[in-house]
Short mmCIF file of C-alpha atoms and ligand atoms in Angstrom, two decimals:
data_model
loop_
_atom_site.label_atom_id
_atom_site.label_comp_id
_atom_site.label_asym_id
_atom_site.label_seq_id
_atom_site.Cartn_x
_atom_site.Cartn_y
_atom_site.Cartn_z
CA MET N 220 -1.13 -3.07 -1.19
CA CYS N 221 0.35 -4.93 1.77
CA GLY N 222 2.48 -4.11 4.78
CA VAL N 223 5.96 -5.49 5.32
CA VAL N 224 8.45 -5.28 8.16
CA GLY N 225 11.93 -6.67 8.70
CA MET N 226 13.98 -6.44 11.88
CA ILE N 227 17.48 -7.49 12.95
CA SER N 228 19.20 -7.24 16.33
CA THR N 229 22.56 -8.61 17.38
CA HIS N 230 21.21 -10.01 20.63
CA LYS N 231 17.48 -9.39 21.20
CA PRO N 232 14.58 -11.59 20.07
CA VAL N 233 12.47 -9.78 17.45
CA ALA N 234 9.15 -11.69 17.42
CA GLY N 235 7.36 -9.41 19.88
CA ASP N 236 8.41 -6.26 18.05
CA LEU N 237 7.41 -7.81 14.71
CA TYR N 238 3.95 -8.52 16.12
CA GLU N 239 3.63 -4.91 17.35
CA SER N 240 4.78 -3.71 13.94
CA LEU N 241 2.12 -5.70 12.13
CA ILE N 242 -0.55 -4.28 14.44
CA HIS N 243 0.64 -0.85 13.27
CA LEU N 244 0.47 -1.98 9.62
CA GLN N 245 -2.94 -3.65 9.88
CA HIS N 246 -4.59 -0.88 7.84
CA ARG N 247 -2.48 -1.99 4.85
CA GLY N 248 -4.08 -5.43 4.69
CA GLN N 249 -6.60 -7.42 6.65
CA ASP N 250 -6.77 -10.65 4.68
CA ALA N 251 -3.84 -12.64 6.07
CA ALA N 252 -0.55 -12.17 7.89
CA GLY N 253 2.63 -13.98 8.78
CA ILE N 254 5.84 -13.74 10.79
CA MET N 255 9.02 -15.69 10.11
CA THR N 256 12.18 -15.70 12.19
CA TYR N 257 15.30 -17.84 12.40
CA ASN N 258 17.89 -18.98 14.88
CA GLU N 259 19.09 -22.51 14.13
CA ARG N 260 16.16 -22.99 11.72
CA PHE N 261 13.31 -21.03 10.24
CA HIS N 262 10.21 -20.55 12.40
CA ILE N 263 6.96 -19.43 10.84
CA LYS N 264 3.38 -18.63 11.75
CA LYS N 265 0.90 -17.59 9.08
CA GLY N 266 -2.87 -17.30 9.09
CA THR N 267 -5.88 -15.65 7.51
CA GLY N 268 -7.70 -12.76 9.14
CA LEU N 269 -6.59 -10.03 11.49
CA ILE N 270 -3.24 -9.99 13.31
CA ARG N 271 -4.87 -10.27 16.74
CA ASP N 272 -6.74 -13.41 15.62
CA ILE N 273 -3.72 -15.16 14.07
CA PHE N 274 -1.08 -14.80 16.77
CA ASP N 275 -1.25 -15.86 20.41
CA GLU N 276 1.22 -16.45 23.22
CA GLN N 277 1.74 -20.07 22.23
CA ASN N 278 2.52 -19.62 18.56
CA MET N 279 4.54 -16.46 19.25
CA ALA N 280 6.74 -18.42 21.67
CA ARG N 281 7.88 -20.60 18.76
CA LEU N 282 9.16 -17.60 16.76
CA LEU N 283 12.71 -17.65 18.08
CA GLY N 284 15.61 -15.59 16.85
CA ASN N 285 17.06 -12.10 16.59
CA ILE N 286 16.12 -11.59 12.96
CA GLY N 287 12.71 -11.80 11.34
CA ILE N 288 10.26 -10.53 8.76
CA GLY N 289 6.52 -9.97 8.85
CA HIS N 290 3.77 -9.35 6.36
CA THR N 291 0.13 -8.32 6.37
CA ARG N 292 -1.71 -9.15 3.21
CA TYR N 293 -4.14 -7.28 1.05
CA PRO N 294 -4.76 -9.43 -1.99
CA THR N 295 -4.16 -7.96 -5.44
CA VAL N 296 -3.03 -11.15 -7.15
CA GLY N 297 -3.77 -14.67 -6.04
CA GLY N 298 -6.49 -16.11 -3.90
CA PHE N 299 -7.36 -15.58 -0.28
CA SER N 300 -6.12 -18.81 1.26
CA ILE N 301 -3.32 -19.51 3.71
CA GLU N 302 -1.08 -20.72 0.85
CA GLU N 303 -1.03 -17.17 -0.48
CA ALA N 304 0.10 -15.64 2.80
CA GLN N 305 3.69 -14.41 3.19
CA PRO N 306 6.57 -14.74 4.08
CA VAL N 307 7.64 -17.46 1.64
CA MET N 308 10.90 -19.41 1.68
CA THR N 309 13.20 -21.64 -0.35
CA HIS N 310 15.80 -24.03 1.04
CA VAL N 311 18.44 -23.48 -1.64
CA PRO N 312 20.90 -21.80 -1.43
CA TYR N 313 21.45 -21.27 2.32
CA GLY N 314 17.72 -21.00 3.09
CA ILE N 315 16.14 -17.71 2.03
CA ALA N 316 12.82 -16.17 3.11
CA MET N 317 11.10 -13.08 1.71
CA ALA N 318 8.02 -10.92 1.95
CA HIS N 319 7.06 -7.98 -0.21
CA ASN N 320 4.63 -5.21 -1.01
CA GLY N 321 3.88 -4.70 -4.68
CA ASN N 322 2.77 -6.33 -7.90
CA LEU N 323 4.63 -7.64 -10.93
CA VAL N 324 3.54 -6.66 -14.42
CA ASN N 325 5.29 -9.63 -16.09
CA TYR N 326 4.33 -12.18 -13.43
CA ALA N 327 2.84 -14.77 -15.82
CA ASP N 328 5.93 -14.71 -18.10
CA LEU N 329 8.24 -15.04 -15.11
CA VAL N 330 6.37 -18.04 -13.68
CA LYS N 331 6.87 -19.80 -17.03
CA GLU N 332 10.55 -18.85 -17.19
CA VAL N 333 11.25 -19.89 -13.62
CA SER N 334 9.59 -23.26 -14.17
CA GLU N 335 11.05 -24.03 -17.59
CA LEU N 336 14.51 -22.44 -17.51
CA GLU N 337 15.43 -22.64 -13.85
CA ARG N 338 13.40 -25.76 -13.07
CA ARG N 339 12.02 -24.27 -9.88
CA HIS N 340 8.49 -24.97 -8.72
CA VAL N 341 6.22 -22.00 -8.03
CA ASN N 342 3.81 -23.23 -5.37
CA SER N 343 1.53 -20.22 -4.94
CA SER N 344 0.15 -17.35 -6.97
CA VAL N 345 1.84 -14.63 -4.94
CA ASP N 346 4.42 -12.78 -6.95
CA ILE N 347 7.04 -12.62 -4.19
CA GLU N 348 7.59 -16.34 -4.73
CA VAL N 349 8.79 -15.58 -8.26
CA ILE N 350 11.15 -12.86 -7.01
CA LEU N 351 12.44 -15.28 -4.38
CA HIS N 352 13.18 -17.97 -6.99
CA ILE N 353 14.93 -15.53 -9.33
CA PHE N 354 17.02 -14.11 -6.50
CA ALA N 355 17.87 -17.54 -5.07
CA HIS N 356 18.75 -19.04 -8.44
CA ALA N 357 20.99 -16.08 -9.29
CA LEU N 358 22.73 -16.37 -5.92
CA ASP N 359 23.23 -20.10 -6.47
CA HIS N 360 24.27 -19.81 -10.15
CA PRO N 361 26.29 -16.58 -10.44
CA SER N 362 26.95 -15.40 -14.00
CA THR N 363 30.59 -14.59 -13.18
CA SER N 364 33.24 -16.20 -11.00
CA ILE N 365 32.68 -15.37 -7.36
CA ASP N 366 36.38 -15.67 -6.53
CA GLY N 367 37.22 -12.65 -4.41
CA LEU N 368 33.61 -11.51 -4.19
CA SER N 369 32.09 -10.93 -0.77
CA LEU N 370 28.63 -12.29 0.03
CA PHE N 371 27.33 -8.74 -0.30
CA ASP N 372 28.79 -8.52 -3.83
CA GLN N 373 27.01 -11.76 -4.66
CA ILE N 374 23.74 -10.45 -3.17
CA CYS N 375 24.14 -7.33 -5.32
CA GLN N 376 24.54 -9.51 -8.42
CA ALA N 377 21.43 -11.51 -7.52
CA THR N 378 19.43 -8.34 -6.87
CA GLU N 379 20.65 -6.92 -10.19
CA THR N 380 19.23 -10.04 -11.86
CA VAL N 381 15.88 -9.35 -10.18
CA PHE N 382 15.99 -5.73 -11.40
CA ASN N 383 16.81 -6.90 -14.93
CA ARG N 384 14.02 -9.44 -15.17
CA VAL N 385 11.20 -8.27 -12.94
CA SER N 386 8.92 -5.46 -14.09
CA GLY N 387 6.62 -3.77 -11.62
CA ALA N 388 6.57 -2.54 -8.06
CA TYR N 389 8.28 -4.41 -5.24
CA SER N 390 9.61 -3.48 -1.82
CA VAL N 391 11.22 -6.62 -0.43
CA VAL N 392 12.40 -7.68 3.04
CA GLY N 393 14.23 -10.97 3.33
CA MET N 394 16.53 -13.17 5.41
CA ILE N 395 19.39 -15.47 4.45
CA MET N 396 19.87 -18.26 6.97
CA LYS N 397 22.92 -17.73 9.21
CA ARG N 398 23.95 -14.69 7.13
CA GLY N 399 21.55 -11.83 7.86
CA MET N 400 18.87 -9.56 6.45
CA VAL N 401 18.52 -8.42 2.85
CA VAL N 402 16.25 -5.59 1.72
CA PHE N 403 15.67 -4.02 -1.70
CA ARG N 404 13.25 -1.72 -3.50
CA ASP N 405 12.39 -1.57 -7.20
CA PRO N 406 14.32 0.99 -9.27
CA ASN N 407 11.33 3.37 -9.51
CA GLY N 408 10.53 3.13 -5.79
CA ILE N 409 6.83 2.76 -6.48
CA ARG N 410 5.90 1.11 -3.20
CA PRO N 411 7.24 2.56 0.06
CA LEU N 412 9.99 1.16 2.26
CA VAL N 413 11.28 3.18 5.22
CA LYS N 414 14.13 2.38 7.57
CA GLY N 415 15.03 3.10 11.16
CA GLU N 416 17.57 2.42 13.91
CA ARG N 417 17.43 1.81 17.66
CA LYS N 418 20.60 2.38 19.66
CA ASN N 419 21.10 0.03 22.57
CA LYS N 420 22.85 0.90 25.84
CA ASP N 421 25.63 -1.59 25.04
CA GLY N 422 26.52 0.35 21.87
CA THR N 423 24.85 -2.04 19.42
CA THR N 424 22.19 -1.01 16.93
CA ASP N 425 18.91 -2.69 15.95
CA TYR N 426 17.56 -2.07 12.46
CA ILE N 427 14.02 -1.96 11.13
CA PHE N 428 12.62 -1.76 7.58
CA ALA N 429 8.90 -1.28 7.06
CA SER N 430 6.20 -0.03 4.70
CA GLU N 431 5.50 2.87 7.05
CA THR N 432 6.97 4.57 10.11
CA THR N 433 3.83 3.88 12.17
CA MET N 434 5.50 1.55 14.67
CA PHE N 435 8.77 3.48 15.09
CA TYR N 436 7.69 5.64 18.00
CA VAL N 437 6.14 2.85 20.06
CA LEU N 438 9.16 0.56 19.53
CA GLY N 439 11.75 3.27 20.12
CA TYR N 440 13.16 3.42 16.58
CA GLU N 441 14.45 6.63 15.03
CA PRO N 442 13.59 7.06 11.35
CA THR N 443 16.66 7.19 9.09
CA GLY N 444 14.93 7.81 5.77
CA ASN N 445 13.91 5.52 2.96
CA VAL N 446 15.42 2.56 1.23
CA ALA N 447 16.31 4.31 -2.04
CA PRO N 448 14.83 3.18 -5.35
CA GLY N 449 17.18 0.57 -6.82
CA GLU N 450 19.04 0.13 -3.51
CA VAL N 451 19.96 -3.16 -1.85
CA ILE N 452 20.88 -3.34 1.85
CA PHE N 453 22.46 -6.32 3.59
CA ILE N 454 22.96 -6.45 7.36
CA GLU N 455 25.08 -9.28 8.70
CA GLU N 456 24.20 -11.09 11.91
CA ASP N 457 26.92 -9.17 13.76
CA GLY N 458 25.32 -5.86 12.69
CA THR N 459 27.72 -5.01 9.85
CA TYR N 460 25.74 -2.80 7.45
CA HIS N 461 26.19 -2.86 3.66
CA SER N 462 24.31 -0.76 1.14
CA ARG N 463 24.59 -0.12 -2.58
CA ILE N 464 22.38 1.68 -5.10
CA LEU N 465 22.38 -0.58 -8.15
CA ARG N 466 20.09 1.49 -10.38
CA THR N 467 19.08 5.11 -10.64
CA GLU N 468 15.85 5.63 -12.54
CA GLN N 469 12.98 8.08 -12.29
CA PHE N 470 11.66 8.05 -8.71
CA THR N 471 7.90 7.61 -8.97
CA PRO N 472 6.33 6.73 -5.60
CA CYS N 473 2.63 5.85 -5.58
CA ILE N 474 0.51 8.97 -5.09
CA PHE N 475 -2.29 6.85 -3.61
CA GLU N 476 -0.18 6.35 -0.49
CA TYR N 477 -0.81 10.05 0.18
CA VAL N 478 -4.43 10.03 -0.94
CA TYR N 479 -5.61 6.95 0.90
CA PHE N 480 -3.34 4.15 2.00
CA SER N 481 -0.77 5.39 4.45
CA ARG N 482 -1.73 6.22 8.00
CA PRO N 483 -1.87 10.00 8.62
CA ASP N 484 0.94 9.86 11.17
CA SER N 485 3.33 8.35 8.59
CA MET N 486 6.15 10.06 6.76
CA GLN N 487 6.57 8.77 3.21
CA ASN N 488 9.58 9.91 1.20
CA GLU N 489 10.15 12.74 3.72
CA VAL N 490 6.61 14.05 3.23
CA SER N 491 4.05 14.04 6.05
CA ILE N 492 0.93 12.16 4.98
CA TYR N 493 -1.22 14.29 7.28
CA ARG N 494 0.13 17.58 6.00
CA SER N 495 -0.19 16.50 2.37
CA ARG N 496 -3.89 15.74 3.00
CA LEU N 497 -4.37 19.15 4.61
CA ARG N 498 -2.88 20.70 1.47
CA MET N 499 -5.20 18.60 -0.73
CA GLY N 500 -8.12 20.21 1.13
CA GLN N 501 -6.65 23.69 0.70
CA ASN N 502 -6.22 23.22 -3.05
CA LEU N 503 -9.74 21.84 -3.39
CA ALA N 504 -11.11 24.85 -1.52
CA GLN N 505 -9.35 27.23 -3.89
CA ARG N 506 -10.92 25.47 -6.90
CA TRP N 507 -14.33 25.37 -5.25
CA LYS N 508 -14.27 29.11 -4.66
CA GLU N 509 -13.23 29.70 -8.28
CA ASN N 510 -15.69 27.27 -9.88
CA HIS N 511 -18.71 27.42 -7.58
CA PRO N 512 -18.71 30.83 -5.88
CA ASP N 513 -22.50 30.79 -5.46
CA SER N 514 -22.75 27.32 -3.96
CA THR N 515 -21.49 27.65 -0.43
CA PRO N 516 -22.69 24.66 1.60
CA ASP N 517 -24.08 24.86 5.13
CA ILE N 518 -21.84 22.09 6.32
CA VAL N 519 -18.78 20.06 5.22
CA ILE N 520 -18.84 16.35 6.07
CA PRO N 521 -16.00 13.91 5.39
CA ALA N 522 -16.66 10.41 4.18
CA PRO N 523 -14.83 8.90 7.16
CA SER N 524 -12.17 8.51 7.91
CA THR N 525 -9.31 9.02 5.43
CA ALA N 526 -11.00 12.14 4.06
CA ASN N 527 -11.30 13.77 7.51
CA THR N 528 -8.03 15.66 7.13
CA ALA N 529 -8.72 17.12 3.68
CA ALA N 530 -12.30 17.97 4.71
CA LEU N 531 -11.04 19.81 7.78
CA SER N 532 -8.76 22.14 5.82
CA PHE N 533 -11.34 22.50 3.02
CA ALA N 534 -14.01 23.63 5.51
CA HIS N 535 -11.57 26.01 7.17
CA GLU N 536 -10.57 27.58 3.84
CA ILE N 537 -14.15 28.20 2.67
CA GLY N 538 -15.29 29.31 6.14
CA VAL N 539 -17.94 26.64 6.67
CA ARG N 540 -18.51 24.40 9.69
CA TYR N 541 -16.82 20.96 9.61
CA SER N 542 -19.07 18.21 10.89
CA GLU N 543 -18.63 14.54 11.53
CA GLY N 544 -22.12 13.99 10.18
CA LEU N 545 -21.42 10.38 9.25
CA TYR N 546 -20.60 8.16 12.20
CA LYS N 547 -18.27 5.29 11.34
CA ASN N 548 -18.38 2.10 13.33
CA PRO N 549 -14.70 1.60 14.17
CA PHE N 550 -15.03 -2.17 14.44
CA ILE N 551 -15.71 -2.75 10.75
CA GLY N 552 -12.91 -2.88 8.19
CA ARG N 553 -12.32 -0.44 5.37
CA THR N 554 -14.73 -1.20 2.51
CA PHE N 555 -12.17 -0.59 -0.22
CA ILE N 556 -10.14 -3.42 1.17
CA MET N 557 -12.87 -6.04 1.30
CA PRO N 558 -12.86 -8.48 -1.59
CA GLY N 559 -15.99 -8.77 -3.68
CA GLN N 560 -18.50 -6.21 -4.89
CA GLU N 561 -21.48 -7.50 -2.90
CA ASP N 562 -19.61 -7.33 0.38
CA ARG N 563 -18.63 -3.78 -0.36
CA LYS N 564 -22.18 -2.67 -1.19
CA LYS N 565 -23.64 -4.21 1.91
CA SER N 566 -21.03 -2.88 4.24
CA VAL N 567 -21.50 0.86 3.54
CA ARG N 568 -24.76 1.11 5.48
CA TYR N 569 -23.51 -1.33 8.04
CA LYS N 570 -20.55 0.81 8.99
CA LEU N 571 -21.75 4.38 8.35
CA VAL N 572 -24.67 6.06 10.10
CA PRO N 573 -25.71 9.61 9.16
CA GLN N 574 -26.47 12.05 11.98
CA GLU N 575 -29.82 13.63 11.19
CA PHE N 576 -29.26 16.81 13.22
CA GLU N 577 -26.22 17.59 11.14
CA ILE N 578 -27.88 16.93 7.80
CA ARG N 579 -31.63 17.70 7.71
CA ASN N 580 -32.58 20.82 5.71
CA LYS N 581 -28.96 21.65 4.97
CA ASP N 582 -26.87 21.99 1.81
CA VAL N 583 -24.29 19.30 2.55
CA LEU N 584 -20.86 19.06 0.96
CA ILE N 585 -19.25 15.62 1.29
CA VAL N 586 -15.48 15.27 0.90
CA ASP N 587 -14.12 11.83 0.03
CA ASP N 588 -10.53 10.78 -0.51
CA SER N 589 -11.28 9.29 -3.94
CA ILE N 590 -13.99 7.83 -6.14
CA VAL N 591 -12.88 4.46 -7.47
CA ARG N 592 -15.87 2.34 -8.42
CA GLY N 593 -18.36 4.99 -7.34
CA ASN N 594 -20.80 2.62 -5.65
CA THR N 595 -19.65 3.46 -2.11
CA SER N 596 -19.93 7.19 -2.84
CA ARG N 597 -23.39 6.69 -4.32
CA GLU N 598 -24.56 4.83 -1.23
CA ILE N 599 -23.28 7.62 1.00
CA VAL N 600 -25.13 10.21 -1.07
CA ARG N 601 -28.34 8.18 -0.89
CA MET N 602 -28.06 7.92 2.88
CA VAL N 603 -27.46 11.65 3.26
CA ARG N 604 -30.49 12.40 1.09
CA GLU N 605 -32.62 9.95 3.08
CA PHE N 606 -31.68 11.92 6.19
CA GLY N 607 -33.09 15.14 4.74
CA ALA N 608 -30.25 16.98 2.97
CA ARG N 609 -31.54 19.81 0.76
CA LYS N 610 -28.63 19.70 -1.67
CA VAL N 611 -25.67 17.34 -1.83
CA TYR N 612 -22.31 18.39 -3.24
CA PHE N 613 -19.50 15.87 -3.53
CA ILE N 614 -15.80 16.51 -3.95
CA SER N 615 -12.96 14.04 -4.32
CA ALA N 616 -9.45 14.76 -3.01
CA CYS N 617 -8.15 12.58 -5.83
CA PRO N 618 -8.62 13.22 -9.55
CA PRO N 619 -10.73 10.75 -11.58
CA VAL N 620 -9.36 7.19 -11.38
CA LYS N 621 -9.47 6.04 -15.00
CA PHE N 622 -6.97 3.21 -15.32
CA PRO N 623 -6.25 0.01 -13.40
CA CYS N 624 -3.23 -0.29 -11.15
CA PHE N 625 -0.57 -2.86 -12.00
CA TYR N 626 1.65 -1.90 -9.11
CA GLY N 627 -0.03 -3.35 -6.05
CA VAL N 628 -3.41 -1.71 -5.55
CA ASP N 629 -6.75 -3.42 -6.08
CA MET N 630 -8.28 -1.45 -8.93
CA PRO N 631 -8.58 -4.45 -11.15
CA THR N 632 -10.37 -3.67 -14.36
CA LYS N 633 -10.91 -0.55 -16.35
CA SER N 634 -14.64 -1.15 -16.80
CA GLU N 635 -15.16 -1.21 -13.02
CA LEU N 636 -13.78 2.29 -12.56
CA ALA N 637 -16.44 5.01 -12.43
CA ALA N 638 -14.36 7.46 -14.46
CA SER N 639 -12.87 5.12 -17.06
CA SER N 640 -15.53 5.86 -19.67
CA ARG N 641 -18.00 8.27 -18.07
CA SER N 642 -18.00 12.07 -18.29
CA LEU N 643 -18.10 14.23 -15.16
CA GLU N 644 -21.83 14.84 -15.77
CA GLU N 645 -22.52 11.11 -16.13
CA ILE N 646 -20.72 10.32 -12.88
CA ARG N 647 -22.55 13.18 -11.16
CA ASP N 648 -25.89 11.78 -12.32
CA TYR N 649 -24.88 8.22 -11.39
CA MET N 650 -24.02 9.38 -7.89
CA GLY N 651 -27.12 11.55 -7.64
CA VAL N 652 -25.39 14.77 -6.52
CA ASP N 653 -26.04 18.39 -7.37
CA ILE N 654 -22.37 19.24 -7.95
CA LEU N 655 -19.42 16.89 -8.35
CA MET N 656 -15.87 18.20 -8.31
CA TYR N 657 -12.58 16.36 -8.52
CA GLN N 658 -9.11 17.50 -7.53
CA GLU N 659 -6.97 18.58 -10.50
CA ILE N 660 -3.91 16.39 -11.13
CA ASP N 661 -1.51 19.34 -10.84
CA ASP N 662 -3.13 20.41 -7.57
CA LEU N 663 -2.70 16.92 -6.14
CA VAL N 664 0.97 16.78 -7.11
CA GLU N 665 1.45 20.25 -5.63
CA ALA N 666 -0.19 19.13 -2.39
CA VAL N 667 2.15 16.16 -2.09
CA THR N 668 5.38 17.89 -3.13
CA ARG N 669 4.91 21.48 -1.84
CA VAL N 670 6.86 20.92 1.38
CA GLY N 671 9.41 18.38 2.55
CA ASP N 672 12.96 17.43 1.83
CA HIS N 673 11.84 14.88 -0.73
CA ASN N 674 13.46 13.82 -3.98
CA ILE N 675 10.31 12.70 -5.80
CA ASP N 676 10.81 13.14 -9.56
CA ARG N 677 7.15 12.68 -10.36
CA PRO N 678 4.74 10.50 -8.37
CA CYS N 679 3.26 7.44 -10.03
CA MET N 680 -0.22 8.45 -11.18
CA ALA N 681 -0.76 5.75 -13.78
CA CYS N 682 -4.28 5.08 -12.48
CA LEU N 683 -5.08 8.75 -13.15
CA ASP N 684 -3.22 9.52 -16.37
CA GLY N 685 -2.43 6.09 -17.86
CA ARG N 686 1.36 6.68 -17.87
CA TYR N 687 2.82 3.43 -16.57
CA ILE N 688 6.45 4.02 -15.66
CA THR N 689 7.54 0.45 -16.47
CA GLY N 690 6.50 1.02 -20.09
CA ASP N 691 5.04 -2.44 -20.63
CA VAL N 692 1.35 -1.96 -19.88
CA ASP N 693 -0.93 -1.92 -22.92
CA GLU N 694 -4.51 -2.91 -23.77
CA GLY N 695 -3.46 -6.56 -24.04
CA LYS N 696 -1.98 -6.48 -20.55
CA MET N 697 -5.14 -4.84 -19.19
CA GLN N 698 -7.25 -7.53 -20.82
CA SER N 699 -5.11 -10.34 -19.40
CA LEU N 700 -5.37 -8.82 -15.92
CA LYS N 701 -9.13 -8.59 -16.34
CA ASN N 702 -9.27 -12.27 -17.31
CA GLN N 703 -7.07 -13.21 -14.35
CA ARG N 704 -9.32 -11.32 -11.91
CA THR N 705 -12.46 -12.86 -13.40
CA ILE N 706 -11.05 -16.35 -12.87
CA GLU N 707 -10.00 -15.52 -9.30
CA ARG N 708 -13.42 -14.11 -8.43
CA ALA N 709 -15.17 -17.12 -9.93
CA ARG N 710 -12.99 -19.31 -7.72
CA LEU N 711 -14.15 -17.36 -4.68
CA THR N 712 -17.89 -17.62 -5.32
FE1 SF4 S 146 -0.43 4.02 -6.94
FE2 SF4 S 146 -2.13 4.49 -8.97
FE3 SF4 S 146 0.49 4.11 -9.42
FE4 SF4 S 146 -1.06 2.09 -8.61
S1 SF4 S 146 -1.18 3.20 -10.57
S2 SF4 S 146 1.01 2.60 -7.87
S3 SF4 S 146 -2.47 3.15 -7.21
S4 SF4 S 146 -0.48 5.81 -8.29
#
């Protein structure tokens, strides 16, 4: 999972707004970030770490131009060095730069093809570079005569080539030197990509494309919906707007955006993230009352902070006091995002402190957004017990995560997932809780789709039910991903 943003104005520099946008996408990736703009030439600044540590007045002053793209990186494939940071660019044809959010299932095959068939060098292990080469080569070597075709027609052909060859999840923002901005989203719309407009007093319009709407309000943009699955948009430097839907397939946006990733003030696919989390809590409460009528806790505590919203509505529905009984140090990053198991283990106690007055001699119910590896949840339970809880119940707003994600989220191997091979009772015992309850899959889907003018066919839930929409994930693919991750981790230690 990463955050992307693209911006184009007919007359205003975009670097400052891109920086603000990345600040509002920081929760989507804290490993590296980059901004690229152009006027007469491309200008780029990339770095590792947090946005505020990478950019300063001096390097921002170099980012000239009225069009630009930005990226904040959360590594799923590739290493953690500056070479893996986005945006990436190629000089031929025109000069094209791109950044994306997603993950390619057939990345290894495509790298081979791009090198051998198209004789293009792939210089990093980030999958956007492969998309960039395929797009650029197709634009430079059209399969049909381009006589009479507009540049937008040619961009559509190149994007079609990407759709034909690339399997996986990808929301892409890009720029073509001296031509304008190009944006497209994979035909299943797995990763998000929203769009917005800002009307200027002189009658012109600025456009923004981003992973979330989080920066729209502060920058004065009005949301205008989503880039549709299979859609390509091209905005010329003079503001002329072109759009075409090239493919219509099943729309399967990632359900984890609602469970965990997106900021609560975001709208994704016309559904409020905050409201969907409230509904997750309501549905959990209904199940709790049905399944455990004699186990009413004294207090409901969220595992901060994504679970706060679901815990709030859960507590309200069962008539029990909601308590922020775990204090979270706001200056430490989200553990799920930190690379490496040891870091994650250490950081739980470092960033969470139980409040004894809220816990001692009480039956405590902890609500978490999800249980992925289970080690963070187990640490939380241990801490709560150390602070004198009488009983500890644990509920997860997400159903058991049993399968790895191939579409842009760091759940690398099946064997690392708590629920991949353990029963509910085994996980309960591993975590050391008196009762463990997960959200039902149907209840989660209901919580996400109950309200909103959305057109979601069925969310992607491959990590929960093993149904990978691209149809090309099997045991062999899982094994090769496992091998790839093992090599990458060995490189890091
Ligand atoms: Fe999201 Fe899970 Fe699908 Fe990955 S597999 S895109 S985390 S729902």
